[in-house]
Structures are given as C-alpha cells and as structure tokens.
Coordinates of C-alpha atoms and ligand atoms in Angstrom, one line a residue:
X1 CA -245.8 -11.3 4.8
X2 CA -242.2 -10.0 4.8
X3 CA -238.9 -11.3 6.1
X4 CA -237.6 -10.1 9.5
X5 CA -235.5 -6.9 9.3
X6 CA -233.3 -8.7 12.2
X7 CA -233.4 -11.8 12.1
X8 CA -235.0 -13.0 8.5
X9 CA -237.8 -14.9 9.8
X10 CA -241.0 -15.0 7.9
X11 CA -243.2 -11.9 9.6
X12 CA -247.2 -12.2 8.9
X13 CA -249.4 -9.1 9.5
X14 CA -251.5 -9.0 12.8
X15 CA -252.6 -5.8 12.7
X16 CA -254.3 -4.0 9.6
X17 CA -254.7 -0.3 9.8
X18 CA -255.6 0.1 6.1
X19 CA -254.9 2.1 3.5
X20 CA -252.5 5.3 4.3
X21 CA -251.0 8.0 3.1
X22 CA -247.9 9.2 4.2
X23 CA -247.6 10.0 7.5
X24 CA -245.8 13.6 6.7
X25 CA -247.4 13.8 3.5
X26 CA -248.7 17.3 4.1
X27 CA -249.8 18.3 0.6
X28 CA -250.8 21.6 -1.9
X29 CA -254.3 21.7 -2.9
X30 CA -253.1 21.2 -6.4
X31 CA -251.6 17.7 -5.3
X32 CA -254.6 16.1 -4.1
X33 CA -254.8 14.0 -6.8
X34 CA -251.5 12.5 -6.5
X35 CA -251.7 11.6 -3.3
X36 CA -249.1 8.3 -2.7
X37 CA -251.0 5.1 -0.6
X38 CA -250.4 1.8 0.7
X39 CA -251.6 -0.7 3.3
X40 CA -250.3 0.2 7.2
X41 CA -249.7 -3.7 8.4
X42 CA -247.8 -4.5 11.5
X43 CA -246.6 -7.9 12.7
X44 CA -244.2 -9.5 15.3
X45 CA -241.6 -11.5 14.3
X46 CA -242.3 -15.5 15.9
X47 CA -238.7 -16.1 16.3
X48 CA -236.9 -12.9 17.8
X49 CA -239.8 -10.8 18.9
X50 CA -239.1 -7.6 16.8
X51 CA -242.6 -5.7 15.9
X52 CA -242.7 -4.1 12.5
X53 CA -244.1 -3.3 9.7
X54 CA -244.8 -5.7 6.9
X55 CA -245.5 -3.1 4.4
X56 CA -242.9 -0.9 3.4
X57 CA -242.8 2.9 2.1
X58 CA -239.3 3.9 -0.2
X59 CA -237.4 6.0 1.9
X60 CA -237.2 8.3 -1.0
X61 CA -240.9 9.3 -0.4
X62 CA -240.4 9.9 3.6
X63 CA -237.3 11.7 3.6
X64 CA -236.2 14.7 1.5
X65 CA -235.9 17.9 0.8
X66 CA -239.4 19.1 2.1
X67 CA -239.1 16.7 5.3
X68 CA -241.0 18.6 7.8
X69 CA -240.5 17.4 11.7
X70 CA -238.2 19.5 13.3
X71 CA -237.1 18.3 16.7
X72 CA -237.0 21.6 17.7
X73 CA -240.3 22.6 17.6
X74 CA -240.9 21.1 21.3
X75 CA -239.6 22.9 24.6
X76 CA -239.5 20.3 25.6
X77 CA -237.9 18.4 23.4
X78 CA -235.3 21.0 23.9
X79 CA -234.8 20.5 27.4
X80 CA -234.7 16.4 27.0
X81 CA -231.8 16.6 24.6
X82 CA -229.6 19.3 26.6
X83 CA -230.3 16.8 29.8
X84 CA -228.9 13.9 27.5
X85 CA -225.9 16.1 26.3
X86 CA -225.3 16.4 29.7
X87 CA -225.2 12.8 30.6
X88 CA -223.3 11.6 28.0
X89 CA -220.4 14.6 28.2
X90 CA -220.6 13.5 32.3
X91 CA -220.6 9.7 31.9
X92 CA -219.5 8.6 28.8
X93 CA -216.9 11.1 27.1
X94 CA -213.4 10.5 27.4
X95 CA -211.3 12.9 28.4
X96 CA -209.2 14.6 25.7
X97 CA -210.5 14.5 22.2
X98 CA -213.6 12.6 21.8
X99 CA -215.9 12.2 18.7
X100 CA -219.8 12.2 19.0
X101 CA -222.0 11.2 15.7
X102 CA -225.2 11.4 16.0
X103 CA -227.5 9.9 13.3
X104 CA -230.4 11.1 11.9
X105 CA -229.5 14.8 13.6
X106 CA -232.4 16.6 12.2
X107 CA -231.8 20.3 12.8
X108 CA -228.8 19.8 15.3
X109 CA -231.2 20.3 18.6
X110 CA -229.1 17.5 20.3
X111 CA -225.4 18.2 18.8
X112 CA -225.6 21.9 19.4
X113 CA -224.6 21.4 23.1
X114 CA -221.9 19.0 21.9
X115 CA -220.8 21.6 19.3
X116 CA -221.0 24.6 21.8
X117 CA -219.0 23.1 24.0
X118 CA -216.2 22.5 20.7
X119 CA -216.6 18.8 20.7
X120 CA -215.5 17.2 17.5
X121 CA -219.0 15.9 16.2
X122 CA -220.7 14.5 12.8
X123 CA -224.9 14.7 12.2
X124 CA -225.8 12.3 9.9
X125 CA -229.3 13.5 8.3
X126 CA -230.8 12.5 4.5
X127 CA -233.0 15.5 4.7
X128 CA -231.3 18.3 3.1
X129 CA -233.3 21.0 4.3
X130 CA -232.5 19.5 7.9
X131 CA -229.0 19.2 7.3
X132 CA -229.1 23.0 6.1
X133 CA -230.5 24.0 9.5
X134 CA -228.6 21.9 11.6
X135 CA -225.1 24.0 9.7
X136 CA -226.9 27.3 10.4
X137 CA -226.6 26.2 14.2
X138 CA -223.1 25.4 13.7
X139 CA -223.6 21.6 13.6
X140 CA -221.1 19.7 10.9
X141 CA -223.2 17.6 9.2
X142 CA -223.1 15.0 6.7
X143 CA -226.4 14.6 4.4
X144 CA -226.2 11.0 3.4
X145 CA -228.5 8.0 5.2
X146 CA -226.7 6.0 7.3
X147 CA -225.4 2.2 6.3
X148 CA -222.8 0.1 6.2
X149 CA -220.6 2.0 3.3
X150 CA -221.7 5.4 5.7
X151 CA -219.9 3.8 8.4
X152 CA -216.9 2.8 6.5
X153 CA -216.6 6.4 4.5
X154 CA -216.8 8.8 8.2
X155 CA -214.0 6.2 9.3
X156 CA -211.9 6.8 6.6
X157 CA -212.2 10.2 7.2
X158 CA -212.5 11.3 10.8
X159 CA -211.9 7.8 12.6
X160 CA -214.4 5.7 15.2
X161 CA -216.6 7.2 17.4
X162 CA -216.3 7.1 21.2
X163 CA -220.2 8.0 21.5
X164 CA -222.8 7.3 18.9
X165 CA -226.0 8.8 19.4
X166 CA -230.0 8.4 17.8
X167 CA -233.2 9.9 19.5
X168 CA -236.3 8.7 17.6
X169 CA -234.3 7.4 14.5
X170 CA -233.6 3.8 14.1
X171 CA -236.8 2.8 14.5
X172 CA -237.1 4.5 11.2
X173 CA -234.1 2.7 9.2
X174 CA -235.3 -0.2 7.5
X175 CA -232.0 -2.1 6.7
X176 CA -231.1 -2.8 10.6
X177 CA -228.5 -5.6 9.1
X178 CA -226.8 -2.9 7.3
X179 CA -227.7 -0.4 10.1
X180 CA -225.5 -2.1 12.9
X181 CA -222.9 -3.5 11.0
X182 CA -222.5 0.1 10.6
X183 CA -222.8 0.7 14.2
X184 CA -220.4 -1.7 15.0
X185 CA -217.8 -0.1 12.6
X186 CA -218.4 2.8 13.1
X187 CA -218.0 2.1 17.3
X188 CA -214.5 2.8 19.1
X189 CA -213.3 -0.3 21.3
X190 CA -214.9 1.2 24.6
X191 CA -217.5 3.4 22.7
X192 CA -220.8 3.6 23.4
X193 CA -224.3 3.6 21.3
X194 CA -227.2 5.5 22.7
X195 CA -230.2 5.3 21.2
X196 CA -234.3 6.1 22.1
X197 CA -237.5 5.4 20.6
X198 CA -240.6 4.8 21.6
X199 CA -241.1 1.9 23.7
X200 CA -243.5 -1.3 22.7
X201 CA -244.6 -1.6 26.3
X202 CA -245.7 1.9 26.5
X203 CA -247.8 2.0 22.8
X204 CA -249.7 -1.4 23.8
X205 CA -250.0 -0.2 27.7
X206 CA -251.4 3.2 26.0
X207 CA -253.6 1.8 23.2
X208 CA -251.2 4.3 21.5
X209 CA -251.5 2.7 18.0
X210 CA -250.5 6.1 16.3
X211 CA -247.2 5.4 16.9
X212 CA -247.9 3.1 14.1
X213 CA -246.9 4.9 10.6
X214 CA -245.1 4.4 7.6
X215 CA -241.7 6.3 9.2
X216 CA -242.1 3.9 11.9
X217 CA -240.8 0.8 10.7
X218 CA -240.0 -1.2 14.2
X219 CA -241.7 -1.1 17.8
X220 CA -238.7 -1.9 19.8
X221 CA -238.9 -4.1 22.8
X222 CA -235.6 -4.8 25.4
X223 CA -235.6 -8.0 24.1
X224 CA -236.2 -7.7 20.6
X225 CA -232.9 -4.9 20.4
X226 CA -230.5 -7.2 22.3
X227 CA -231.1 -10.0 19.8
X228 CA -230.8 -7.8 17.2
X229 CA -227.8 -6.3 18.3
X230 CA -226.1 -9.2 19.8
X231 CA -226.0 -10.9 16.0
X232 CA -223.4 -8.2 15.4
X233 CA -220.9 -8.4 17.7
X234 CA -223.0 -5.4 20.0
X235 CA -224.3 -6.2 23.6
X236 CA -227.5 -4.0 25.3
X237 CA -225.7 -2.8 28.3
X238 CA -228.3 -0.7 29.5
X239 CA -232.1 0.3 29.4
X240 CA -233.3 3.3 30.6
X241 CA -237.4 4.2 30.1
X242 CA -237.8 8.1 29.2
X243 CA -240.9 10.1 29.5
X244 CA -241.0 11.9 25.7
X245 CA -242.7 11.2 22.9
X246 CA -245.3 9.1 24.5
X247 CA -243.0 7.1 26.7
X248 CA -239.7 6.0 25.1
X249 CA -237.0 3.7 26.1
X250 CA -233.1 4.6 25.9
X251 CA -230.8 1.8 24.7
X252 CA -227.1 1.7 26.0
X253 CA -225.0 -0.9 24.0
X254 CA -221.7 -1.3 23.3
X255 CA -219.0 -3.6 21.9
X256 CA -219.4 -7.5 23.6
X257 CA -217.8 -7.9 26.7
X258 CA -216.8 -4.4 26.7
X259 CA -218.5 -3.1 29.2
X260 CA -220.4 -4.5 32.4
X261 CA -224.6 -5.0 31.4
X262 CA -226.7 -3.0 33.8
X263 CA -229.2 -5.3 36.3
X264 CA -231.9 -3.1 34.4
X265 CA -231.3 -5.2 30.9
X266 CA -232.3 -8.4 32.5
X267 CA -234.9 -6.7 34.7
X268 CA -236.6 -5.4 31.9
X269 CA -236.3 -8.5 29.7
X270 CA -238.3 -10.9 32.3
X271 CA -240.8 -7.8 32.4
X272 CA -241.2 -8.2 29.0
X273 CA -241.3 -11.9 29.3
X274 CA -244.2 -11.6 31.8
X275 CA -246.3 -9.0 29.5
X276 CA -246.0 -11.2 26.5
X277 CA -244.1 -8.5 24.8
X278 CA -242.1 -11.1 22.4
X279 CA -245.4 -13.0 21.6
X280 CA -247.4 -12.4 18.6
X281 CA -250.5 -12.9 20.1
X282 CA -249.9 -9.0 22.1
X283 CA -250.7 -7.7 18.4
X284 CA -253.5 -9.5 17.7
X285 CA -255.0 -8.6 21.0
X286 CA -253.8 -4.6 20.6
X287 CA -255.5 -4.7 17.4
X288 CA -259.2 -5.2 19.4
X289 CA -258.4 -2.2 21.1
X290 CA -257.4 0.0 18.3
X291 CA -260.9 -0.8 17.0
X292 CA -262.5 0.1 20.4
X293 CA -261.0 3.4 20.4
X294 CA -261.6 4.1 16.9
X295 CA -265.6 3.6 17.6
X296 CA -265.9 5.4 20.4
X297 CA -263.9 8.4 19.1
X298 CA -265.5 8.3 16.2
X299 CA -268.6 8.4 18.1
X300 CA -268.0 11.3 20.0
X301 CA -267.0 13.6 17.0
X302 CA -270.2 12.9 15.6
X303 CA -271.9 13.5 18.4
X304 CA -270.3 16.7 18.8
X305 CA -270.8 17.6 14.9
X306 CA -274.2 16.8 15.2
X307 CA -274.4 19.7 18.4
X308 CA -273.2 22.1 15.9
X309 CA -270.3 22.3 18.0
X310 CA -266.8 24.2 17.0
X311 CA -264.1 21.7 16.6
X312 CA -260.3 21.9 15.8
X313 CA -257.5 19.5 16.3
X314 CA -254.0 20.6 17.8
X315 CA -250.6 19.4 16.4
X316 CA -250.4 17.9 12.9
X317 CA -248.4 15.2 14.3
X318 CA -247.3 12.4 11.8
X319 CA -249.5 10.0 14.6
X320 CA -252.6 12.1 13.8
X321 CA -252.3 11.1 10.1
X322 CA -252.9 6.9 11.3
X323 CA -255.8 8.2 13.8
X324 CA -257.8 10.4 11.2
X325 CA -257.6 8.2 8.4
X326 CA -258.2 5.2 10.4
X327 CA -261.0 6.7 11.9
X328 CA -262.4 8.7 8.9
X329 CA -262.0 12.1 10.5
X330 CA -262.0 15.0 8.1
X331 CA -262.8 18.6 7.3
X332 CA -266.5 18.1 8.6
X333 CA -265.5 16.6 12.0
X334 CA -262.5 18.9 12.4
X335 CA -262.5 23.0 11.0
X336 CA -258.6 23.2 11.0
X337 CA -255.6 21.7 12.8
X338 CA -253.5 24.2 14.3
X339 CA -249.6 23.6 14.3
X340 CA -246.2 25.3 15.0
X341 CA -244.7 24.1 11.6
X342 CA -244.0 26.7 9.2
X343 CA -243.3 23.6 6.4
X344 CA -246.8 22.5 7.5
X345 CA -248.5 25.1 7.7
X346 CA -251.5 26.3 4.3
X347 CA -251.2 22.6 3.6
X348 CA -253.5 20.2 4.2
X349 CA -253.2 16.4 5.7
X350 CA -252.3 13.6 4.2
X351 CA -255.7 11.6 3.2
X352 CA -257.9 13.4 5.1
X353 CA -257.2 16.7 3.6
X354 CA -257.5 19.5 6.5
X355 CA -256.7 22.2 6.6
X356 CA -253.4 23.2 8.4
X357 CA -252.7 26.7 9.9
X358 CA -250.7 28.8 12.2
X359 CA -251.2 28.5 15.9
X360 CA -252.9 32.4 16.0
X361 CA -256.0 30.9 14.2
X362 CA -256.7 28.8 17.6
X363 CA -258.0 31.6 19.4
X364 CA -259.8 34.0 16.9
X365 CA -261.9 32.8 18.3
X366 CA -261.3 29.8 20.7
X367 CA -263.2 26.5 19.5
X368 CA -265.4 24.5 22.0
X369 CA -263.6 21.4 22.0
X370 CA -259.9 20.6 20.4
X371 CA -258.9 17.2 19.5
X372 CA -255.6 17.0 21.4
X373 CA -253.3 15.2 18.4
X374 CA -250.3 15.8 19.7
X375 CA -251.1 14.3 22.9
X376 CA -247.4 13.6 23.7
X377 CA -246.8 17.0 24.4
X378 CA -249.9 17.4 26.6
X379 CA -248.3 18.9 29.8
X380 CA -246.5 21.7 27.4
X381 CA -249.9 22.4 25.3
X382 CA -252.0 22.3 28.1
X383 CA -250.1 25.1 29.9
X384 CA -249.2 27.2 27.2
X385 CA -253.3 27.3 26.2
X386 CA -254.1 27.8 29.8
X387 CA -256.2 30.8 28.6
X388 CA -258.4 28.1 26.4
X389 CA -259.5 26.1 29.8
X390 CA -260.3 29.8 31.4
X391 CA -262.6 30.6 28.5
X392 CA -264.3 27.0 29.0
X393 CA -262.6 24.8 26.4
X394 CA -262.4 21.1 26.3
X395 CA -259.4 18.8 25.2
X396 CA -260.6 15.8 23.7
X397 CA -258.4 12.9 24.0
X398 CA -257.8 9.4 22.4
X399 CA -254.7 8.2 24.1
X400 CA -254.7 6.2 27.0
X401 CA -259.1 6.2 26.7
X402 CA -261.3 8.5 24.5
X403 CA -262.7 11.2 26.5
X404 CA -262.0 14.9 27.6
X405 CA -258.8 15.6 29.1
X406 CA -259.0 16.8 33.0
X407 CA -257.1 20.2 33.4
Ligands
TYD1 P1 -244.4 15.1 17.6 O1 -245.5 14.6 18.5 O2 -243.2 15.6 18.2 O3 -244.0 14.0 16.6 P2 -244.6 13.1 15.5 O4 -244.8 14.0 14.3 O5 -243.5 12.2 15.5 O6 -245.9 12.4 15.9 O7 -245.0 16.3 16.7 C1 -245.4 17.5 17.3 C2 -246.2 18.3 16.4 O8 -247.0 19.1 17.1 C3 -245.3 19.2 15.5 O9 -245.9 19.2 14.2 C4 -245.4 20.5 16.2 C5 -246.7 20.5 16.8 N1 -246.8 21.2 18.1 C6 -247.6 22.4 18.1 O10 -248.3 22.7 17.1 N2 -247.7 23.1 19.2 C7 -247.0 22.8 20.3 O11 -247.1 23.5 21.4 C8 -246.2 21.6 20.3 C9 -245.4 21.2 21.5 C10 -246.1 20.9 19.1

C-alpha cells in the first residue's frame, strides 16, 4: 500500500511481478553478489485513476553516473525527436527569443536541433555521464533532477520557459507534486508543456507488462494526467498517440484557460471511460494475462532448449529485465544478448545474469531463433538483420502474443 503520487489516495497493489533487480542494473561479474532487489507491485489509484507503482526504488540507485540508456542509440528514435523539434519550432515557438527546457535531456538527441538552430535552451539530466554527452553535442545542460527548488533556481537565472519539453521522463519522477509545481513555475504565461510516455491503453491493449519496471513509476492515462495536472493550476490541452517505444501518448498542457483544449482531450477521455482505463479492476484483469504470456513463453524456450537449439536474445532493454526474471529465463535458455550499448556491453543482466555483448557476436555465427527484447524497435531490427531471415532465422516474440515474428 502507498499513498497516491497525485492525488494522496491510499493505492493497494493489483499486480505482483515479484522480486527484481534493477531494471538497468547491468552488473561486473565481481558484483553478483551485491546485486540490489525489491518487490515490482503496481496498482491504480481508486480515486484519480493514476497506475503506479507501490514499491519504490531510491532514485540514487537508478540514476547516476553509470546510467546506461542513451536515446540515441535508436534511428529511429533519432528521427521521432527531429520530427518533434520540428513541430514545436513550427507551432509553438514565438517568434524572437524563445527558451526551450527540456527535462530529463539524456544525451541532447532532442535539444540538439533546438541548439543547432541557436535557440536559447536548458537540459535538465541527473545522470552525469549523460549530461557530459549531451555538452559534447553542444547542448547546455544543467545536471541536477528536476523539482520545485529546480524550477525556482533556472528562473532566477535564465527566466520562464515558453516551451517545456519531456520524452519518456516523467513517468520516471516520483514526486509529481513537486514535479508540476515545478512545471507550473517554471511555465511562461502562454507556454507550453510537451511531454510523452508510454501510453496505459497501449501496455494493457499489448499485454506489454514490461513496461512495468522500477524506472517506471506511473502508467499514464488521458485522464489520470489532466487530474493530475489540473490540481496545479495546468490544463491538458492536447493528446496526441505516437508510435515509439511501444505506443506512446504526447501530452500538450498549458496554463488554465490559456489556451483552447483540443476535441482530442475529451475524445480520448470517454475512450478511456469506455475501456475502464481509470478502474482498478483493468489491473487485476492485465495481471491474468501477464501470467498467460509468461507460461507459454516460458514454454516455448524450453521447448526449444530441449531441441538443442541456438538461442540469443536482442536488445538488453530495461523491459527485458521484468520479462526474464519474471519468467525465469537465464543463461541456459538464452547464450548471450546482443546490444548496441557500449556501457552495457561485457556485463551481464540484472538477476538473470547473461551475458551482454557487442552486436558482431550475432552473426558469428547466426543463432536459430533470437528472442526479440527490444520488440519496440522491431521494424528497425528487423530490417537491419534482414540477412538473419535470409539465412533462415526466427524472431521469437512476446509482445502482443508469444510466438515467432512473421518477416
Ligand atoms: P529501448 O527499447 O529504447 O528502451 P528501454 O531500455 O526503455 O526498454 O532500448 C533499446 C535497447 O535496445 C538499447 O539497449 C539499445 C538496443 N538496441 C540494439 O541493441 N540494437 C538496435 O538495433 C536497437 C534499435 C536497439
């Protein structure tokens, strides 16, 4: 049981994932021992709606120095976050000097085009070795995580913001109460805040209960943001679903009675209505099909194993640590798990304890089957290994159904 990030209801679990490590938790050999755990519990608040976690993780032990995901590392990721650049400088800028902050900028991916184009801009990261990168690409950058006394000290400083950006970020702030009294200080008269994570009506629709990790403390839903936000003097303007990471939703809010709300806010709220989406009951019945998916995956690794066959897995995503240590999947279903991360890369994964390794190991020689784990980024993977399919290999996948991927 915890208290409602939003709105301070009581919030009781409704669906148990079990003990976890942390999601990008990559570790040494030597560390094995010291691996950090606790219980990966979700529930959805009775009175507003938000889903959460009810277990928390200290930031201190997600995000630091060795904090591995780069934003970068996806084309096209790349692409989504010049597109959005675009957008916002087209729609939303004013003309003359304008002021973009971005929070939780990662390596910079999305301010670059902001900062190429010599618009005055802020990244807010905690991760130094983020922040580090996102300077090297000429992105200012503030290394500090982002609260109310954030919001106060960059206004002291370099004034309110006319755009405020977040891609795949507050969903990992725990404090929201902090987090958009921030927002709302940090927020020009006539600003906008545009933010996207991954959607609640895309994880359930998917039986996508990877997205469900210890960085990962809120599912967001349409309605659960505009109560949230609307308790702090903020007003969801618009709501726009976007195809990455899974299927995401983008959030357009601003200061109440600022601006006009789109059609698509209360479009998407009766949606919701209709697909129990603010009901805790959707968890309970999500958490039945976690544990269908779980068998028959499960089930067919073993099978495979038990054909002698070669296995690896593809993309150490933080998801893949919730599926393999849900499911039990270790070195003996999997050989290695190929991925692009350098910081990831002669470690092993969290719990589970497999190996990690370059993306040249995947063809020397090609496996017979490859347990697609970043599924998200299927379309890219799938035609960059085109010369897997030609030699006959399989993509096994989890997400919507178990089975092998059709190329
Ligand atoms: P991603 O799915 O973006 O996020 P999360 O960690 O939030 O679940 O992570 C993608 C991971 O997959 C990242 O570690 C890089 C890796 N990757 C590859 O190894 N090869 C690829 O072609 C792509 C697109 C990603």
């Amino acid at each position: 049981m915890i208290d409602c990030a939003a709105c301070g209801a009581a919030v009781e679990p409704q669906i148990s994932l079990g003990r976890m490590p942390l999601a990008n938790g990559f570790l040494r050999f030597e560390d094995f021992g010291a691996e950090y755990f606790y219980d990966l519990n979700a529930g959805m608040c009775r009175l507003c709606g938000l889903a959460q976690l009810t277990e928390l993780v200290p930031p201190e032990k997600m995000f630091h120095g060795e904090y591995p995901f780069r934003t970068s590392g996806s084309v096209r990721m790349r692409t989504h976050f010049r597109e959005l650049a675009r957008t916002v400088a087209a729609k939303h800028l004013p003309a003359g000097k304008s002021f973009v902050v971005e929070i939780g900028s990662n390596d910079g991916t999305l301010l670059e085009s902001f900062a190429a184009g010599g618009t005055r801009h802020l990244g807010v990261d905690p991760s130094a070795n983020m922040v580090d990168a996102a300077e090297r690409a000429g992105v200012r950058s503030l290394r500090r995580f982002f609260d109310e006394a954030t919001a106060r000290d960059i206004v002291s400083a370099e004034g309110q913001a006319d755009v405020i950006l977040a891609a795949n970020c507050f969903s990992h702030i725990r404090d929201l109460r902090s987090l958009a009294s921030g927002l709302r200080i940090l927020l020009k008269p006539g600003g906008v805040l545009i933010f996207e994570d991954p959607y609640l009506g895309d994880i359930v629709r998917q039986g996508a209960y990877d997205q469900i990790y210890d960085e990962h403390a809120f599912y967001f839903s349409v309605i659960s943001v505009s109560r949230w936000l609307s308790t702090h003097g903020l007003e969801l303007v618009g709501a726009e679903p976007v195809d990455v990471h899974g299927g995401s939703m983008r959030y357009i809010a601003a200061i109440r009675n600022r601006l006009p709300p789109s059609p698509a806010v209360a479009a998407h709220r009766r949606r919701e209505v209709d697909g129990g989406l603010d009901q805790p009951a959707l968890l309970a019945g999500f958490q039945r099909r976690i544990d269908q998916s779980r068998s028959e995956l499960v089930a067919f690794l073993n099978r495979l194993k038990l054909e002698g066959r070669r296995v690896v897995g593809y993309g150490a995503t933080s998801k893949s640590t919730t599926v393999l240590n849900y499911c039990g999947i270790g070195p003996d279903h999997l050989a290695f798990i190929t991925d692009t991360t350098p910081l990831k890369q002669g470690r092993f994964t969290p719990g589970t304890h497999i190996p990690v390794v370059p993306p040249a190991a995947f063809n020397s020689p090609f496996p017979d089957f490859a347990l697609l784990l970043a599924w998200n980024h299927a379309a890219e993977i799938l035609e960059k290994e085109s010369e897997y399919r030609d030699a006959g290999g399989k993509w096994i996948t989890y997400v919507p159904e178990v089975g092998i991927l059709s190329t």
